[in-house]
mmCIF file of C-alpha atoms and ligand atoms in Angstrom:
data_model
loop_
_atom_site.group_PDB
_atom_site.id
_atom_site.type_symbol
_atom_site.label_atom_id
_atom_site.label_comp_id
_atom_site.label_asym_id
_atom_site.label_seq_id
_atom_site.Cartn_x
_atom_site.Cartn_y
_atom_site.Cartn_z
ATOM 1 C CA MET A 1 117.885 25.956 93.447
ATOM 2 C CA LYS A 2 114.406 24.748 92.582
ATOM 3 C CA LEU A 3 111.707 27.249 93.515
ATOM 4 C CA THR A 4 108.132 26.316 94.313
ATOM 5 C CA THR A 5 105.650 27.450 91.690
ATOM 6 C CA ALA A 6 104.544 30.296 93.993
ATOM 7 C CA GLU A 7 108.155 31.388 94.540
ATOM 8 C CA PHE A 8 108.826 31.226 90.802
ATOM 9 C CA ILE A 9 105.839 33.457 90.055
ATOM 10 C CA GLU A 10 106.797 35.881 92.813
ATOM 11 C CA LYS A 11 110.302 36.129 91.401
ATOM 12 C CA TYR A 12 109.701 36.171 87.644
ATOM 13 C CA ALA A 13 106.162 37.401 86.867
ATOM 14 C CA VAL A 14 106.140 41.061 85.841
ATOM 15 C CA LYS A 15 103.695 43.721 84.729
ATOM 16 C CA ARG A 16 104.311 44.444 81.074
ATOM 17 C CA THR A 17 102.259 47.550 80.346
ATOM 18 C CA GLY A 18 104.372 50.549 79.354
ATOM 19 C CA THR A 19 107.072 48.451 77.637
ATOM 20 C CA ASN A 20 105.787 48.603 74.034
ATOM 21 C CA SER A 21 104.431 45.109 74.589
ATOM 22 C CA LEU A 22 102.303 44.089 71.604
ATOM 23 C CA LYS A 23 100.219 41.888 73.875
ATOM 24 C CA TRP A 24 99.434 44.534 76.534
ATOM 25 C CA ASP A 25 100.138 47.967 75.088
ATOM 26 C CA ALA A 26 98.432 47.398 71.730
ATOM 27 C CA LEU A 27 95.115 46.232 73.221
ATOM 28 C CA ASP A 28 93.301 49.436 72.313
ATOM 29 C CA GLN A 29 94.630 49.393 68.767
ATOM 30 C CA ARG A 30 93.988 45.656 68.235
ATOM 31 C CA TYR A 31 90.808 45.069 70.260
ATOM 32 C CA GLY A 32 89.411 48.586 70.808
ATOM 33 C CA ASP A 33 89.670 48.259 74.597
ATOM 34 C CA PRO A 34 92.870 48.921 76.589
ATOM 35 C CA ASP A 35 91.522 47.276 79.752
ATOM 36 C CA LEU A 36 91.158 43.679 78.592
ATOM 37 C CA ILE A 37 93.164 40.878 80.212
ATOM 38 C CA ALA A 38 95.727 40.093 77.501
ATOM 39 C CA MET A 39 95.718 36.354 76.795
ATOM 40 C CA TRP A 40 96.433 36.466 73.097
ATOM 41 C CA VAL A 41 99.858 36.669 71.410
ATOM 42 C CA ALA A 42 102.211 33.793 72.318
ATOM 43 C CA ASP A 43 104.730 35.261 74.714
ATOM 44 C CA MET A 44 104.970 35.146 78.511
ATOM 45 C CA GLU A 45 104.610 37.440 81.517
ATOM 46 C CA PHE A 46 107.828 35.950 82.952
ATOM 47 C CA GLN A 47 111.279 37.494 82.963
ATOM 48 C CA VAL A 48 113.889 35.372 81.197
ATOM 49 C CA PRO A 49 116.296 33.048 83.062
ATOM 50 C CA GLU A 50 118.797 34.965 85.209
ATOM 51 C CA ALA A 51 121.697 33.624 83.137
ATOM 52 C CA VAL A 52 120.197 35.349 80.075
ATOM 53 C CA THR A 53 119.891 38.686 81.867
ATOM 54 C CA THR A 54 123.479 38.351 83.111
ATOM 55 C CA ALA A 55 124.841 37.544 79.643
ATOM 56 C CA LEU A 56 122.906 40.412 78.048
ATOM 57 C CA THR A 57 123.964 42.852 80.781
ATOM 58 C CA GLU A 58 127.625 41.998 80.242
ATOM 59 C CA ARG A 59 127.238 42.510 76.515
ATOM 60 C CA VAL A 60 125.358 45.779 76.984
ATOM 61 C CA ASN A 61 127.939 47.046 79.469
ATOM 62 C CA HIS A 62 130.597 46.579 76.808
ATOM 63 C CA GLY A 63 128.562 49.035 74.778
ATOM 64 C CA VAL A 64 129.562 48.177 71.205
ATOM 65 C CA TYR A 65 127.173 46.487 68.774
ATOM 66 C CA GLY A 66 129.241 46.133 65.646
ATOM 67 C CA TYR A 67 128.917 43.265 63.146
ATOM 68 C CA SER A 68 128.942 39.946 64.864
ATOM 69 C CA TYR A 69 129.392 36.291 63.945
ATOM 70 C CA THR A 70 128.138 33.107 65.559
ATOM 71 C CA PRO A 71 130.799 31.717 67.917
ATOM 72 C CA ASP A 72 131.512 27.988 68.348
ATOM 73 C CA SER A 73 130.160 28.297 71.885
ATOM 74 C CA TYR A 74 126.709 29.071 70.406
ATOM 75 C CA TYR A 75 126.666 25.864 68.367
ATOM 76 C CA GLU A 76 127.897 23.921 71.382
ATOM 77 C CA ALA A 77 125.150 25.231 73.688
ATOM 78 C CA TYR A 78 122.388 24.794 71.090
ATOM 79 C CA PHE A 79 123.502 21.359 69.901
ATOM 80 C CA ASN A 80 123.809 20.101 73.497
ATOM 81 C CA TRP A 81 120.301 21.318 74.204
ATOM 82 C CA MET A 82 118.903 19.570 71.139
ATOM 83 C CA LYS A 83 120.755 16.352 71.955
ATOM 84 C CA GLN A 84 119.955 16.277 75.661
ATOM 85 C CA ARG A 85 116.319 17.427 75.532
ATOM 86 C CA HIS A 86 115.232 15.839 72.268
ATOM 87 C CA ASN A 87 117.881 13.369 71.179
ATOM 88 C CA ILE A 88 118.420 15.319 67.968
ATOM 89 C CA LYS A 89 121.949 15.288 66.618
ATOM 90 C CA LEU A 90 122.546 18.369 64.488
ATOM 91 C CA GLU A 91 125.414 19.208 62.192
ATOM 92 C CA LYS A 92 126.842 22.683 61.823
ATOM 93 C CA ASP A 93 126.528 22.591 58.022
ATOM 94 C CA TRP A 94 122.787 22.108 58.239
ATOM 95 C CA LEU A 95 122.120 25.286 60.161
ATOM 96 C CA ARG A 96 121.147 28.706 58.811
ATOM 97 C CA PHE A 97 120.100 31.682 60.945
ATOM 98 C CA ASP A 98 117.168 34.000 60.481
ATOM 99 C CA ASN A 99 115.389 36.674 62.461
ATOM 100 C CA GLY A 100 112.135 34.826 63.021
ATOM 101 C CA VAL A 101 110.328 31.634 62.146
ATOM 102 C CA VAL A 102 107.494 33.386 60.317
ATOM 103 C CA ASN A 103 110.061 35.213 58.214
ATOM 104 C CA SER A 104 111.657 31.861 57.363
ATOM 105 C CA ILE A 105 108.345 30.292 56.393
ATOM 106 C CA TYR A 106 107.657 33.162 53.984
ATOM 107 C CA GLY A 107 111.171 32.740 52.558
ATOM 108 C CA LEU A 108 110.835 28.967 52.203
ATOM 109 C CA VAL A 109 107.488 29.248 50.399
ATOM 110 C CA ASN A 110 109.163 31.661 47.980
ATOM 111 C CA THR A 111 112.318 29.615 47.561
ATOM 112 C CA PHE A 112 110.801 26.173 47.048
ATOM 113 C CA THR A 113 107.532 26.878 45.215
ATOM 114 C CA LYS A 114 106.387 29.001 42.279
ATOM 115 C CA PRO A 115 103.353 31.321 42.088
ATOM 116 C CA GLN A 116 100.114 29.286 41.881
ATOM 117 C CA ASP A 117 101.807 26.130 43.223
ATOM 118 C CA ALA A 118 99.698 24.331 45.812
ATOM 119 C CA VAL A 119 100.834 24.494 49.450
ATOM 120 C CA MET A 120 99.080 22.473 52.139
ATOM 121 C CA ILE A 121 98.450 23.248 55.812
ATOM 122 C CA LEU A 122 96.555 21.224 58.424
ATOM 123 C CA THR A 123 93.880 23.466 59.909
ATOM 124 C CA PRO A 124 93.081 24.939 62.376
ATOM 125 C CA VAL A 125 96.630 26.255 62.424
ATOM 126 C CA TYR A 126 98.709 29.331 63.303
ATOM 127 C CA TYR A 127 97.381 32.012 60.924
ATOM 128 C CA PRO A 128 100.728 33.210 59.471
ATOM 129 C CA PHE A 129 100.879 29.784 57.749
ATOM 130 C CA HIS A 130 97.774 30.796 55.768
ATOM 131 C CA ASN A 131 99.235 34.254 55.090
ATOM 132 C CA ALA A 132 102.627 32.943 53.939
ATOM 133 C CA VAL A 133 100.825 30.985 51.211
ATOM 134 C CA LEU A 134 98.257 33.605 50.213
ATOM 135 C CA ASP A 135 100.537 36.674 50.412
ATOM 136 C CA ASN A 136 102.877 34.905 47.998
ATOM 137 C CA HIS A 137 100.073 34.049 45.547
ATOM 138 C CA ARG A 138 100.333 30.312 46.059
ATOM 139 C CA GLN A 139 97.245 28.112 46.179
ATOM 140 C CA LEU A 140 96.187 27.352 49.744
ATOM 141 C CA ILE A 141 95.095 23.750 50.271
ATOM 142 C CA THR A 142 93.768 22.908 53.714
ATOM 143 C CA SER A 143 93.120 19.570 55.343
ATOM 144 C CA GLU A 144 91.036 19.854 58.505
ATOM 145 C CA LEU A 145 92.270 17.971 61.547
ATOM 146 C CA ILE A 146 89.650 15.636 63.021
ATOM 147 C CA ASN A 147 88.370 16.850 66.387
ATOM 148 C CA LYS A 148 87.609 13.805 68.566
ATOM 149 C CA ALA A 149 86.166 15.469 71.689
ATOM 150 C CA GLY A 150 89.124 17.813 72.069
ATOM 151 C CA HIS A 151 91.788 15.380 70.853
ATOM 152 C CA TYR A 152 92.791 16.247 67.303
ATOM 153 C CA GLU A 153 94.022 13.797 64.668
ATOM 154 C CA ILE A 154 95.328 14.089 61.138
ATOM 155 C CA ASP A 155 92.948 12.959 58.386
ATOM 156 C CA PHE A 156 95.605 11.066 56.433
ATOM 157 C CA ALA A 157 93.251 9.942 53.655
ATOM 158 C CA ASP A 158 92.146 13.538 53.083
ATOM 159 C CA VAL A 159 95.757 14.784 53.146
ATOM 160 C CA GLU A 160 96.858 12.263 50.531
ATOM 161 C CA ALA A 161 93.812 12.737 48.303
ATOM 162 C CA LYS A 162 94.268 16.522 48.294
ATOM 163 C CA ILE A 163 98.016 16.267 47.679
ATOM 164 C CA VAL A 164 97.347 14.151 44.607
ATOM 165 C CA ALA A 165 94.351 16.133 43.338
ATOM 166 C CA ASN A 166 96.079 19.510 43.694
ATOM 167 C CA LYS A 167 99.680 18.462 42.945
ATOM 168 C CA VAL A 168 100.781 19.903 46.273
ATOM 169 C CA LYS A 169 104.458 20.948 46.297
ATOM 170 C CA LEU A 170 104.984 21.899 49.932
ATOM 171 C CA LEU A 171 103.383 21.095 53.284
ATOM 172 C CA ILE A 172 103.822 23.378 56.284
ATOM 173 C CA GLN A 173 103.514 21.315 59.430
ATOM 174 C CA CYS A 174 103.136 22.624 62.987
ATOM 175 C CA SER A 175 104.735 20.341 65.584
ATOM 176 C CA PRO A 176 103.730 20.644 68.421
ATOM 177 C CA HIS A 177 100.536 22.039 66.976
ATOM 178 C CA ASN A 178 99.288 25.561 67.626
ATOM 179 C CA PRO A 179 96.377 25.937 68.449
ATOM 180 C CA VAL A 180 95.096 22.382 69.076
ATOM 181 C CA GLY A 181 97.874 21.410 71.511
ATOM 182 C CA ARG A 182 98.886 18.114 69.936
ATOM 183 C CA VAL A 183 102.380 16.672 70.315
ATOM 184 C CA TRP A 184 102.418 14.339 67.326
ATOM 185 C CA THR A 185 103.571 10.773 67.924
ATOM 186 C CA GLU A 186 106.338 9.228 65.853
ATOM 187 C CA ALA A 187 103.758 6.958 64.176
ATOM 188 C CA GLU A 188 101.631 9.945 63.124
ATOM 189 C CA LEU A 189 104.632 11.881 61.835
ATOM 190 C CA LYS A 190 105.900 8.842 59.973
ATOM 191 C CA GLN A 191 102.571 8.389 58.228
ATOM 192 C CA LEU A 192 102.474 12.066 57.226
ATOM 193 C CA LEU A 193 106.105 12.163 56.095
ATOM 194 C CA GLU A 194 105.676 8.920 54.154
ATOM 195 C CA ILE A 195 102.724 10.384 52.231
ATOM 196 C CA CYS A 196 104.771 13.507 51.453
ATOM 197 C CA HIS A 197 107.775 11.418 50.434
ATOM 198 C CA ARG A 198 105.594 9.269 48.147
ATOM 199 C CA HIS A 199 104.290 12.348 46.326
ATOM 200 C CA HIS A 200 107.495 14.447 46.353
ATOM 201 C CA VAL A 201 106.088 17.056 48.697
ATOM 202 C CA LEU A 202 108.692 19.092 50.558
ATOM 203 C CA VAL A 203 107.879 19.397 54.274
ATOM 204 C CA VAL A 204 108.580 22.522 56.302
ATOM 205 C CA SER A 205 108.221 21.497 59.932
ATOM 206 C CA ASP A 206 107.732 24.412 62.337
ATOM 207 C CA GLU A 207 109.009 23.048 65.653
ATOM 208 C CA ILE A 208 109.116 26.339 67.558
ATOM 209 C CA HIS A 209 107.017 24.828 70.400
ATOM 210 C CA GLN A 210 109.327 21.790 70.750
ATOM 211 C CA ASP A 211 110.271 22.557 74.371
ATOM 212 C CA ILE A 212 106.754 23.320 75.612
ATOM 213 C CA ILE A 213 105.701 19.784 76.457
ATOM 214 C CA ILE A 214 102.823 19.727 78.934
ATOM 215 C CA GLY A 215 101.435 16.178 78.874
ATOM 216 C CA GLN A 216 102.952 12.696 78.729
ATOM 217 C CA GLN A 217 103.604 12.519 74.999
ATOM 218 C CA PRO A 218 107.296 13.297 74.343
ATOM 219 C CA PHE A 219 108.215 15.602 71.480
ATOM 220 C CA VAL A 220 109.485 13.881 68.345
ATOM 221 C CA SER A 221 111.212 16.002 65.728
ATOM 222 C CA ALA A 222 110.540 15.250 62.072
ATOM 223 C CA LEU A 223 114.354 15.048 61.833
ATOM 224 C CA THR A 224 114.487 11.864 63.911
ATOM 225 C CA VAL A 225 111.413 10.037 62.574
ATOM 226 C CA ALA A 226 112.354 6.520 61.394
ATOM 227 C CA HIS A 227 116.001 7.198 62.321
ATOM 228 C CA GLY A 228 116.135 10.230 60.006
ATOM 229 C CA ARG A 229 114.703 8.527 56.930
ATOM 230 C CA TYR A 230 112.801 11.634 55.769
ATOM 231 C CA ARG A 231 115.539 14.217 56.348
ATOM 232 C CA ASN A 232 116.276 14.833 52.719
ATOM 233 C CA GLY A 233 112.750 16.058 52.037
ATOM 234 C CA LEU A 234 112.532 18.200 55.093
ATOM 235 C CA ILE A 235 113.363 21.651 56.453
ATOM 236 C CA VAL A 236 112.881 22.330 60.149
ATOM 237 C CA VAL A 237 112.390 25.848 61.495
ATOM 238 C CA THR A 238 112.768 26.552 65.166
ATOM 239 C CA ALA A 239 113.840 29.216 67.669
ATOM 240 C CA PRO A 240 114.469 29.828 71.359
ATOM 241 C CA SER A 241 111.729 32.466 71.404
ATOM 242 C CA LYS A 242 108.776 30.419 72.743
ATOM 243 C CA SER A 243 110.914 28.335 75.111
ATOM 244 C CA PHE A 244 112.668 31.294 76.768
ATOM 245 C CA ASN A 245 110.412 34.277 76.054
ATOM 246 C CA LEU A 246 112.816 35.852 73.564
ATOM 247 C CA ALA A 247 110.516 36.666 70.614
ATOM 248 C CA ALA A 248 111.725 40.235 70.097
ATOM 249 C CA MET A 249 115.374 39.135 70.160
ATOM 250 C CA LEU A 250 114.942 38.030 66.533
ATOM 251 C CA ASN A 251 117.117 34.941 66.383
ATOM 252 C CA SER A 252 115.869 31.716 64.811
ATOM 253 C CA HIS A 253 117.118 28.564 63.087
ATOM 254 C CA VAL A 254 116.531 26.981 59.693
ATOM 255 C CA ILE A 255 117.752 23.371 59.674
ATOM 256 C CA ILE A 256 118.370 21.880 56.231
ATOM 257 C CA PRO A 257 119.963 18.396 56.288
ATOM 258 C CA SER A 258 119.834 17.925 52.490
ATOM 259 C CA GLU A 259 122.807 19.326 50.607
ATOM 260 C CA GLU A 260 120.721 19.861 47.491
ATOM 261 C CA LEU A 261 118.045 21.844 49.372
ATOM 262 C CA ARG A 262 120.760 23.838 51.150
ATOM 263 C CA GLU A 263 122.272 24.825 47.806
ATOM 264 C CA ARG A 264 118.905 26.026 46.531
ATOM 265 C CA TYR A 265 118.250 27.894 49.781
ATOM 266 C CA ASP A 266 121.664 29.554 49.783
ATOM 267 C CA LYS A 267 121.429 30.573 46.131
ATOM 268 C CA ILE A 268 118.112 32.388 46.626
ATOM 269 C CA HIS A 269 119.210 33.890 49.927
ATOM 270 C CA GLN A 270 122.334 35.264 48.318
ATOM 271 C CA GLN A 271 120.090 37.120 45.896
ATOM 272 C CA ILE A 272 117.431 38.449 48.244
ATOM 273 C CA ASN A 273 118.415 38.145 51.883
ATOM 274 C CA GLN A 274 121.713 39.327 53.292
ATOM 275 C CA THR A 275 120.459 39.534 56.893
ATOM 276 C CA GLU A 276 123.191 39.509 59.537
ATOM 277 C CA VAL A 277 122.697 37.630 62.799
ATOM 278 C CA SER A 278 121.240 39.467 65.785
ATOM 279 C CA ALA A 279 124.149 39.878 68.242
ATOM 280 C CA LEU A 280 121.958 40.299 71.323
ATOM 281 C CA GLY A 281 119.609 37.576 70.106
ATOM 282 C CA GLN A 282 122.471 35.106 69.949
ATOM 283 C CA VAL A 283 123.958 36.134 73.300
ATOM 284 C CA ALA A 284 120.531 35.594 74.878
ATOM 285 C CA ALA A 285 119.878 32.282 73.120
ATOM 286 C CA GLU A 286 123.287 30.828 73.943
ATOM 287 C CA ALA A 287 122.876 31.612 77.643
ATOM 288 C CA ALA A 288 119.339 30.220 77.608
ATOM 289 C CA TYR A 289 120.373 26.942 75.963
ATOM 290 C CA ARG A 290 123.312 26.566 78.312
ATOM 291 C CA ASP A 291 121.719 27.556 81.621
ATOM 292 C CA GLY A 292 117.970 27.998 81.110
ATOM 293 C CA GLY A 293 116.788 24.401 81.558
ATOM 294 C CA ASP A 294 115.646 24.688 85.179
ATOM 295 C CA TRP A 295 113.841 27.954 84.479
ATOM 296 C CA LEU A 296 111.999 26.350 81.555
ATOM 297 C CA ASP A 297 111.017 23.343 83.690
ATOM 298 C CA GLN A 298 109.479 25.737 86.205
ATOM 299 C CA VAL A 299 107.589 27.618 83.507
ATOM 300 C CA LEU A 300 106.193 24.269 82.337
ATOM 301 C CA GLU A 301 104.993 23.569 85.892
ATOM 302 C CA VAL A 302 103.153 26.907 85.912
ATOM 303 C CA VAL A 303 101.555 26.169 82.521
ATOM 304 C CA ARG A 304 100.517 22.668 83.669
ATOM 305 C CA SER A 305 98.948 24.066 86.793
ATOM 306 C CA ASN A 306 97.205 26.911 84.869
ATOM 307 C CA TYR A 307 95.860 24.376 82.381
ATOM 308 C CA LYS A 308 94.631 22.025 85.094
ATOM 309 C CA TYR A 309 92.886 24.908 86.851
ATOM 310 C CA LEU A 310 91.197 26.104 83.647
ATOM 311 C CA ARG A 311 90.152 22.612 82.538
ATOM 312 C CA ASP A 312 88.916 21.428 85.943
ATOM 313 C CA GLU A 313 87.039 24.632 86.868
ATOM 314 C CA LEU A 314 85.295 24.806 83.513
ATOM 315 C CA ALA A 315 84.491 21.078 83.610
ATOM 316 C CA ALA A 316 82.949 21.529 87.067
ATOM 317 C CA LYS A 317 81.025 24.758 86.412
ATOM 318 C CA VAL A 318 80.394 24.908 82.646
ATOM 319 C CA PRO A 319 81.006 21.420 81.264
ATOM 320 C CA ALA A 320 79.481 22.437 77.926
ATOM 321 C CA ILE A 321 82.696 24.361 77.178
ATOM 322 C CA LYS A 322 85.112 21.850 75.679
ATOM 323 C CA VAL A 323 88.800 22.392 76.448
ATOM 324 C CA ALA A 324 91.122 20.569 74.034
ATOM 325 C CA ASP A 325 93.767 18.235 75.489
ATOM 326 C CA LEU A 326 96.983 20.170 76.032
ATOM 327 C CA GLU A 327 99.921 17.912 75.199
ATOM 328 C CA GLY A 328 102.145 20.737 74.047
ATOM 329 C CA THR A 329 102.365 24.540 73.615
ATOM 330 C CA TYR A 330 101.138 26.926 76.304
ATOM 331 C CA LEU A 331 97.972 27.716 74.381
ATOM 332 C CA ALA A 332 94.566 26.437 75.501
ATOM 333 C CA TRP A 333 91.930 25.856 72.809
ATOM 334 C CA LEU A 334 88.334 26.255 73.951
ATOM 335 C CA ASP A 335 85.173 25.354 72.078
ATOM 336 C CA LEU A 336 82.455 27.793 73.188
ATOM 337 C CA ARG A 337 79.885 26.826 70.565
ATOM 338 C CA ALA A 338 77.589 25.024 72.982
ATOM 339 C CA VAL A 339 77.291 28.030 75.310
ATOM 340 C CA VAL A 340 77.467 31.138 73.110
ATOM 341 C CA PRO A 341 75.975 31.672 69.617
ATOM 342 C CA ILE A 342 78.927 31.726 67.208
ATOM 343 C CA ASP A 343 78.279 35.265 65.964
ATOM 344 C CA LEU A 344 78.256 36.580 69.554
ATOM 345 C CA THR A 345 81.604 35.015 70.575
ATOM 346 C CA LYS A 346 83.563 38.261 70.227
ATOM 347 C CA GLU A 347 81.048 40.296 72.245
ATOM 348 C CA PHE A 348 80.913 37.610 74.908
ATOM 349 C CA ILE A 349 84.701 37.319 75.235
ATOM 350 C CA GLN A 350 85.524 41.030 75.079
ATOM 351 C CA ASP A 351 82.486 42.872 76.471
ATOM 352 C CA ASP A 352 81.317 40.333 79.059
ATOM 353 C CA CYS A 353 84.528 38.484 80.016
ATOM 354 C CA HIS A 354 87.004 41.374 79.356
ATOM 355 C CA LEU A 355 89.499 39.098 77.644
ATOM 356 C CA ALA A 356 91.744 39.597 74.613
ATOM 357 C CA VAL A 357 92.119 36.202 72.922
ATOM 358 C CA ASP A 358 92.882 34.737 69.522
ATOM 359 C CA PHE A 359 89.605 33.847 67.807
ATOM 360 C CA GLY A 360 89.023 30.473 66.173
ATOM 361 C CA GLN A 361 88.276 31.832 62.703
ATOM 362 C CA TRP A 362 91.824 33.242 62.541
ATOM 363 C CA PHE A 363 93.042 29.620 62.490
ATOM 364 C CA SER A 364 90.404 28.083 60.203
ATOM 365 C CA LYS A 365 87.314 29.403 58.484
ATOM 366 C CA ASN A 366 85.438 26.505 60.128
ATOM 367 C CA ASP A 367 86.441 27.348 63.690
ATOM 368 C CA ALA A 368 84.432 30.439 64.604
ATOM 369 C CA GLY A 369 83.203 29.827 68.157
ATOM 370 C CA PHE A 370 86.593 28.583 69.361
ATOM 371 C CA VAL A 371 89.065 30.770 71.254
ATOM 372 C CA ARG A 372 92.749 30.376 72.127
ATOM 373 C CA LEU A 373 94.009 31.456 75.544
ATOM 374 C CA ASN A 374 97.668 31.928 76.464
ATOM 375 C CA LEU A 375 98.546 30.135 79.725
ATOM 376 C CA ALA A 376 102.213 31.166 80.029
ATOM 377 C CA THR A 377 101.212 33.810 82.478
ATOM 378 C CA ASP A 378 100.656 34.694 86.098
ATOM 379 C CA PRO A 379 97.927 32.349 87.434
ATOM 380 C CA LYS A 380 96.020 35.418 88.651
ATOM 381 C CA PHE A 381 95.101 36.179 85.020
ATOM 382 C CA VAL A 382 93.962 32.618 84.371
ATOM 383 C CA HIS A 383 91.863 32.651 87.545
ATOM 384 C CA ALA A 384 90.310 35.988 86.529
ATOM 385 C CA ALA A 385 89.627 34.730 82.994
ATOM 386 C CA VAL A 386 87.923 31.572 84.252
ATOM 387 C CA ALA A 387 85.907 33.524 86.842
ATOM 388 C CA ASN A 388 84.814 36.056 84.191
ATOM 389 C CA ILE A 389 83.715 33.286 81.808
ATOM 390 C CA ILE A 390 81.726 31.483 84.513
ATOM 391 C CA THR A 391 80.119 34.673 85.896
ATOM 392 C CA SER A 392 79.207 35.978 82.457
ATOM 393 C CA LEU A 393 77.619 32.684 81.432
ATOM 394 C CA THR A 394 75.689 32.480 84.687
ATOM 395 C CA LYS A 395 74.331 35.998 84.083
ATOM 396 C CA ILE A 396 73.372 35.178 80.493
ATOM 397 C CA ASN A 397 71.595 32.006 81.621
ATOM 398 C CA GLU A 398 69.734 33.883 84.378
ATOM 399 C CA THR A 399 68.607 36.545 81.892
ATOM 400 C CA ARG A 400 67.485 33.808 79.486
ATOM 401 C CA ALA A 401 65.574 32.071 82.304
ATOM 402 C CA ILE A 402 63.828 35.325 83.307
ATOM 403 C CA SER A 403 62.824 36.157 79.735
ATOM 404 C CA ALA A 404 61.574 32.585 79.261
ATOM 405 C CA THR A 405 59.218 32.962 82.232
ATOM 406 C CA GLU A 406 57.983 36.406 81.178
HETATM 407 C C1 PLP B 501 103.776 27.763 65.291
HETATM 408 C C2 PLP B 501 104.440 29.096 65.407
HETATM 409 N N1 PLP B 501 105.396 29.439 64.547
HETATM 410 C C3 PLP B 501 106.027 30.634 64.617
HETATM 411 C C4 PLP B 501 105.678 31.555 65.593
HETATM 412 C C5 PLP B 501 106.353 32.879 65.628
HETATM 413 O O1 PLP B 501 107.708 32.759 65.411
HETATM 414 P P1 PLP B 501 108.638 34.030 65.204
HETATM 415 O O2 PLP B 501 108.281 35.018 66.274
HETATM 416 O O3 PLP B 501 110.014 33.476 65.330
HETATM 417 O O4 PLP B 501 108.355 34.559 63.839
HETATM 418 C C6 PLP B 501 104.680 31.235 66.513
HETATM 419 C C7 PLP B 501 104.288 32.206 67.536
HETATM 420 O O5 PLP B 501 103.274 32.093 68.168
HETATM 421 C C8 PLP B 501 104.048 29.974 66.426
HETATM 422 O O6 PLP B 501 103.092 29.608 67.284
#
């Protein structure tokens, strides 16, 4: 039965303090203030679909957690989801499991490049992409996305020039893109994949936000671009964790269509990674893929309405704050540079607005003054965040006006 947005929030939104939640219970440790409104790390304040709770409860009631394997029913549920939602046809052979997408990206950088090899990312981008390159002593090559009044585009000429100049071996792509909210079109992906193909650059496409589609632009997987033409130079990493709020269940997918790349992956993994699958993670994911579609659609409605509220209120009251277009992900990207001096952004956000956010410079050295706000939450937090921003700016402007007349 479809719930209204208000009914959905009433039923699923929960208080998370006291549950070892990184987002809420680590505020003091991470931000030095336990009382901030937590709008940072990308998980949700919503309980998972009922079918997931039921499946987990049954498994827990059995009470044995011995070694587990992935049943055919898992592949069936996941492959149906990918086919029905995204028109992606997967094959069982292509799939490897892991316990997190970030973990996979670190592993793929290690497997497919050598120390000092150049690895490219399109910035601003999810900061573990930077870390996966730097922690493994590879050379980090960045190409800045072009910000056209909150709509970001790839600078293809810059990407190609830097690939050639630095002999880039691997590109880590974020699709949909965290934090700028783009859902890349097939034409954009084709152009990027064609450049990589031309210069023998392996592409790792992180499609973890594939189900969080907020605007009109449908998600296109790199796997299906040009009817799959680029598959052999491509590894896709994805997971049910963003879509169904399952991050700590530690179950994710590595999709490798090329037999040659699979052999290289398997050889290295045999040597260094003998991780078993997460039994509870797979029980949860299978139930989510089979029965979680309506729940996800309702979450998307909440995110759309939170985004509209944030964008419209700020446009009406503080139009100098630029909110990027949100085509995908549940993460809003705000440019505060016109209203707060860049070096005072942290004080403004934490001390005046009482918010815990992700700061722009975590995503690109050029993006201090931007902040990322998580909208997969109870609207009451979004309303409070917007009110705090508007009130704090009004106060600052009044103080400025008084000191200017003194
Ligand atoms: C683009 C992207 N990749 C990966 C992750 C994290 O994935 P995991 O928890 O599976 O490591 C996130 C979480 O925010 C993300 O935004």
